């Protein structure tokens, strides 16, 4: 892994941030009270038959008034009842509107899923056919230009037949929305291209594609297979680039609660550590499970400690894929480094086929368990976990903040259930997907995302933005 890698994270524990849902506003409609019936005014002098009647009547009037005071007027009860019914009607209307909105959301989501299923139903089948197209192209490239239409009729006919077969295959691809792209001379894009090597290329700008090993393919607007390319080695491997990145880091203001670690290629570890400001950590991209011995080409923990290296990145997806590092190998490396005082960024994550077959949680559980089984409780103080959705790196697919949070939350829950609550609360879990200045702020808001593991190609001017988002 020759690219420069960066870790940007804030300090655990993260604060749980709840979101208060807006309460529906209740509006009561006040109706006018019913008017009193019109009464006639009658004026008269009262006459009494006896003196007793005259004395008894005021007492009776007083009792009547007391009885009336005990019973509230009927119109007050009616107004209260109307107000209560108005409130219920308003709440029911609000519930009805919300139900309609939910139903519309479900309808739109179902419609999109049906459309996407129809558009991308042949994705897996098409991927298998891409290899056939590659083999046909290899066969065509094997025929010398002079023999493609020369005197050897058999070879010429063979060449024409293979050409027609491949052209018909490409026409079939096109009918289903599958088209190739060959990016020679274009600027390297990690969402479209997969870098296999770097090479000097005269007349090429740094970061441009100088050779294509396998053409890329898109299905509709998605990358079916990234183009496998080689680029100018100045992109990630030159001393000049490393020095420019060090200069950028030295000028960047880093908040007190944010930790930044850079992982340069091994030949530049000493240069970077000696020229980089002390508050920025330096990580190696690999380390071996022995302190010393006849292990040609490996980096020992003692070598890293001599150089003042703080961290080591282990279990990266590229190490797992290209160097066939198994879960057990990664776990042994992680445990050895942690026990010997080097902090470890332990990478885990699922591939595209594992994601599409709903194995995400099973894969990260398996990888995390292998690491946890190799560690002693005290070793966790030296562990940082980095979740890498391999399916969202160099494929054109992007993990949403919600998808990233779901996996981070699951990892933390696994640590709580299988290691300890303390480890779950204090272990930082970084996101190692496609992170840039545009999506870093939204990702950093998620409760269980504590920072980022970022490829050097996506930094430069965006680096300060990513650091600020993490604070």
Coordinates of C-alpha atoms in Angstrom, one line a residue, residues 174-440:
X174 CA -24.8 -2.1 -24.5
X175 CA -28.4 -3.3 -24.9
X176 CA -28.4 -3.8 -21.2
X177 CA -26.8 -0.5 -20.3
X178 CA -23.3 -1.9 -19.8
X179 CA -20.5 0.1 -21.5
X180 CA -16.7 0.0 -21.2
X181 CA -14.5 3.0 -20.3
X182 CA -10.7 3.3 -20.8
X183 CA -9.2 6.2 -18.9
X184 CA -5.7 6.6 -20.3
X185 CA -4.6 10.2 -19.8
X186 CA -7.4 11.0 -17.4
X187 CA -6.9 12.2 -13.8
X188 CA -6.9 9.3 -11.4
X189 CA -10.3 8.9 -9.7
X190 CA -10.5 6.4 -6.8
X191 CA -14.2 6.0 -7.5
X192 CA -13.6 4.8 -11.1
X193 CA -10.0 3.5 -11.1
X194 CA -8.1 0.9 -9.2
X195 CA -4.4 1.6 -9.0
X196 CA -2.2 -1.4 -9.5
X197 CA 1.2 0.2 -9.8
X198 CA 3.1 3.5 -10.3
X199 CA 5.6 4.2 -13.1
X200 CA 7.5 7.2 -14.4
X201 CA 5.8 8.6 -17.5
X202 CA 7.3 11.4 -19.5
X203 CA 5.0 14.2 -20.4
X204 CA 2.3 13.1 -17.9
X205 CA 1.1 15.3 -15.1
X206 CA 1.3 13.8 -11.6
X207 CA -1.8 11.8 -10.8
X208 CA -2.8 10.9 -14.4
X209 CA -3.4 7.4 -15.7
X210 CA -0.6 6.3 -17.9
X211 CA -1.6 2.6 -18.5
X212 CA -4.7 0.5 -18.4
X213 CA -4.4 -3.2 -17.4
X214 CA -8.1 -3.9 -17.6
X215 CA -10.8 -1.6 -19.0
X216 CA -13.6 -0.5 -16.6
X217 CA -17.3 -1.1 -17.1
X218 CA -20.4 0.8 -16.0
X219 CA -23.9 -0.5 -15.8
X220 CA -26.3 2.5 -16.2
X221 CA -24.8 5.1 -13.8
X222 CA -22.9 2.7 -11.5
X223 CA -19.4 1.3 -11.8
X224 CA -19.7 -2.4 -12.5
X225 CA -15.9 -2.8 -12.4
X226 CA -13.3 -0.1 -11.9
X227 CA -10.6 0.2 -14.5
X228 CA -7.3 -1.3 -13.3
X229 CA -4.7 1.2 -14.1
X230 CA -1.1 2.3 -13.5
X231 CA -0.2 5.9 -12.8
X232 CA 2.7 8.3 -12.7
X233 CA 4.7 7.4 -9.6
X234 CA 4.8 11.1 -8.5
X235 CA 1.2 10.7 -7.3
X236 CA 1.9 9.0 -4.1
X237 CA 5.4 7.8 -4.0
X238 CA 7.9 10.7 -4.5
X239 CA 9.8 12.5 -1.8
X240 CA 8.6 15.8 -3.2
X241 CA 4.9 14.8 -2.6
X242 CA 5.7 13.5 0.9
X243 CA 7.4 16.8 1.8
X244 CA 4.4 18.8 0.4
X245 CA 2.0 16.8 2.6
X246 CA 4.2 17.3 5.6
X247 CA 4.2 21.0 4.9
X248 CA 0.4 21.0 4.7
X249 CA 0.1 19.2 8.0
X250 CA 2.5 21.5 9.7
X251 CA 0.4 24.5 8.6
X252 CA -2.9 23.0 9.5
X253 CA -4.4 24.1 12.9
X254 CA -5.4 21.0 14.7
X255 CA -8.0 21.3 17.6
X256 CA -6.8 20.0 21.0
X257 CA -9.5 17.3 21.1
X258 CA -8.5 15.9 17.6
X259 CA -5.7 13.4 16.9
X260 CA -4.2 13.3 13.5
X261 CA -1.9 10.4 12.4
X262 CA -0.3 10.1 8.9
X263 CA 0.9 6.7 7.5
X264 CA 3.5 7.3 4.7
X265 CA 5.3 4.6 2.7
X266 CA 8.0 2.8 4.8
X267 CA 11.0 4.5 3.1
X268 CA 9.8 7.9 4.3
X269 CA 8.9 7.0 7.9
X270 CA 12.1 8.6 9.3
X271 CA 11.8 11.7 7.1
X272 CA 8.2 12.3 8.0
X273 CA 8.7 11.8 11.8
X274 CA 11.7 14.1 11.9
X275 CA 10.1 16.9 9.9
X276 CA 6.5 16.7 11.1
X277 CA 5.3 18.7 14.2
X278 CA 5.1 16.5 17.3
X279 CA 1.3 16.7 17.8
X280 CA 0.8 14.8 14.6
X281 CA 1.4 11.1 15.0
X282 CA 3.1 8.8 12.4
X283 CA 2.0 5.3 11.5
X284 CA 3.6 2.4 9.6
X285 CA 1.5 0.6 7.0
X286 CA 2.6 -2.8 8.2
X287 CA 4.6 -4.7 10.9
X288 CA 5.8 -8.2 11.5
X289 CA 5.1 -10.5 14.5
X290 CA 8.8 -10.9 15.5
X291 CA 11.1 -8.3 17.1
X292 CA 14.1 -9.5 15.1
X293 CA 15.3 -12.4 12.9
X294 CA 15.8 -13.5 9.3
X295 CA 12.6 -12.1 7.9
X296 CA 13.7 -10.2 4.8
X297 CA 11.6 -7.3 3.8
X298 CA 9.5 -7.2 7.0
X299 CA 9.3 -4.2 9.4
X300 CA 9.9 -5.1 13.1
X301 CA 8.2 -3.4 16.0
X302 CA 11.7 -2.5 17.4
X303 CA 12.5 -0.7 14.2
X304 CA 9.4 1.4 14.4
X305 CA 10.0 2.3 18.1
X306 CA 13.5 3.4 17.2
X307 CA 12.1 5.9 14.7
X308 CA 9.6 7.2 17.2
X309 CA 6.6 5.8 15.3
X310 CA 3.4 5.9 17.3
X311 CA 1.0 3.7 15.3
X312 CA 0.8 0.9 12.8
X313 CA -2.1 0.2 10.4
X314 CA -2.9 -3.6 10.3
X315 CA -5.5 -5.7 8.5
X316 CA -6.0 -3.1 5.8
X317 CA -8.3 -4.4 3.0
X318 CA -5.4 -4.3 0.5
X319 CA -3.2 -6.4 2.8
X320 CA -6.0 -8.9 3.2
X321 CA -6.7 -9.1 -0.6
X322 CA -3.3 -8.9 -2.3
X323 CA -1.1 -10.4 0.4
X324 CA -3.7 -13.0 1.5
X325 CA -3.6 -12.0 5.2
X326 CA -6.2 -14.1 7.0
X327 CA -8.1 -13.1 10.1
X328 CA -5.7 -15.1 12.2
X329 CA -2.6 -13.5 10.7
X330 CA -4.1 -10.0 11.3
X331 CA -5.0 -10.9 14.8
X332 CA -1.5 -12.1 15.6
X333 CA 0.0 -8.9 14.2
X334 CA -2.4 -6.7 16.1
X335 CA -1.8 -8.5 19.4
X336 CA 2.0 -8.5 19.0
X337 CA 2.1 -4.8 18.3
X338 CA -0.3 -3.8 21.1
X339 CA 1.6 -5.9 23.7
X340 CA 4.8 -4.2 22.6
X341 CA 3.6 -0.7 23.1
X342 CA 2.6 0.3 19.6
X343 CA -0.9 1.7 19.0
X344 CA -2.8 -0.3 16.3
X345 CA -5.3 0.9 13.8
X346 CA -7.0 -2.5 13.2
X347 CA -9.0 -2.5 9.9
X348 CA -12.1 -4.6 9.4
X349 CA -14.8 -4.6 6.7
X350 CA -16.8 -6.5 4.1
X351 CA -16.5 -6.9 0.3
X352 CA -19.2 -6.0 -2.2
X353 CA -20.5 -9.6 -2.6
X354 CA -20.6 -10.0 1.2
X355 CA -22.6 -6.7 1.4
X356 CA -25.0 -7.7 -1.3
X357 CA -25.7 -11.1 0.4
X358 CA -26.4 -9.4 3.7
X359 CA -23.3 -10.8 5.4
X360 CA -22.0 -7.4 6.7
X361 CA -22.5 -8.0 10.4
X362 CA -21.3 -11.6 10.2
X363 CA -18.1 -10.6 8.5
X364 CA -17.2 -7.7 10.9
X365 CA -18.2 -10.0 13.8
X366 CA -15.8 -12.7 12.6
X367 CA -12.9 -10.2 12.0
X368 CA -13.5 -8.4 15.4
X369 CA -13.7 -11.7 17.3
X370 CA -10.4 -12.9 15.8
X371 CA -8.7 -9.8 17.1
X372 CA -10.5 -9.8 20.5
X373 CA -9.5 -13.4 21.1
X374 CA -5.8 -12.6 20.7
X375 CA -5.9 -9.6 23.0
X376 CA -5.5 -9.3 26.8
X377 CA -7.8 -6.8 28.5
X378 CA -5.0 -4.3 29.0
X379 CA -4.1 -4.4 25.3
X380 CA -7.3 -2.6 24.3
X381 CA -5.8 0.7 25.5
X382 CA -3.6 0.5 22.3
X383 CA -6.4 -0.4 19.9
X384 CA -8.3 1.7 17.4
X385 CA -10.8 0.0 15.1
X386 CA -11.2 1.3 11.5
X387 CA -14.3 0.1 9.6
X388 CA -13.6 -0.1 5.8
X389 CA -16.6 -0.9 3.6
X390 CA -14.5 -2.4 0.8
X391 CA -17.5 -2.3 -1.5
X392 CA -17.5 1.5 -1.3
X393 CA -13.8 2.0 -2.1
X394 CA -13.0 2.4 -5.8
X395 CA -16.4 1.0 -7.0
X396 CA -18.4 4.2 -7.5
X397 CA -20.7 3.1 -4.7
X398 CA -20.9 5.3 -1.6
X399 CA -21.9 4.3 1.9
X400 CA -24.5 6.7 3.3
X401 CA -23.9 8.1 6.8
X402 CA -26.8 6.0 8.0
X403 CA -25.2 2.8 6.6
X404 CA -21.9 3.7 8.2
X405 CA -23.5 4.5 11.6
X406 CA -25.4 1.2 11.5
X407 CA -22.2 -0.8 11.2
X408 CA -20.3 1.3 13.8
X409 CA -23.2 0.9 16.2
X410 CA -23.1 -2.9 15.7
X411 CA -19.4 -3.1 16.3
X412 CA -19.7 -1.1 19.5
X413 CA -22.6 -3.3 20.6
X414 CA -20.5 -6.4 19.9
X415 CA -17.6 -5.1 22.0
X416 CA -20.0 -4.4 24.8
X417 CA -21.5 -7.9 24.7
X418 CA -18.3 -9.8 24.1
X419 CA -15.4 -7.8 25.7
X420 CA -16.6 -5.2 28.2
X421 CA -18.7 -2.1 28.5
X422 CA -15.6 -0.1 29.3
X423 CA -13.8 -1.2 26.1
X424 CA -17.0 -0.5 24.1
X425 CA -17.2 3.0 25.5
X426 CA -13.6 4.0 25.1
X427 CA -12.5 2.3 21.9
X428 CA -12.5 4.7 18.9
X429 CA -14.1 3.4 15.8
X430 CA -13.0 5.2 12.6
X431 CA -14.8 5.2 9.2
X432 CA -12.5 4.2 6.4
X433 CA -14.8 4.5 3.4
X434 CA -14.7 7.3 0.8
X435 CA -14.3 10.4 2.9
X436 CA -14.0 13.9 1.6
X437 CA -14.6 17.5 2.5
X438 CA -18.3 17.3 1.4
X439 CA -19.4 14.3 3.4
X440 CA -17.1 14.4 6.4

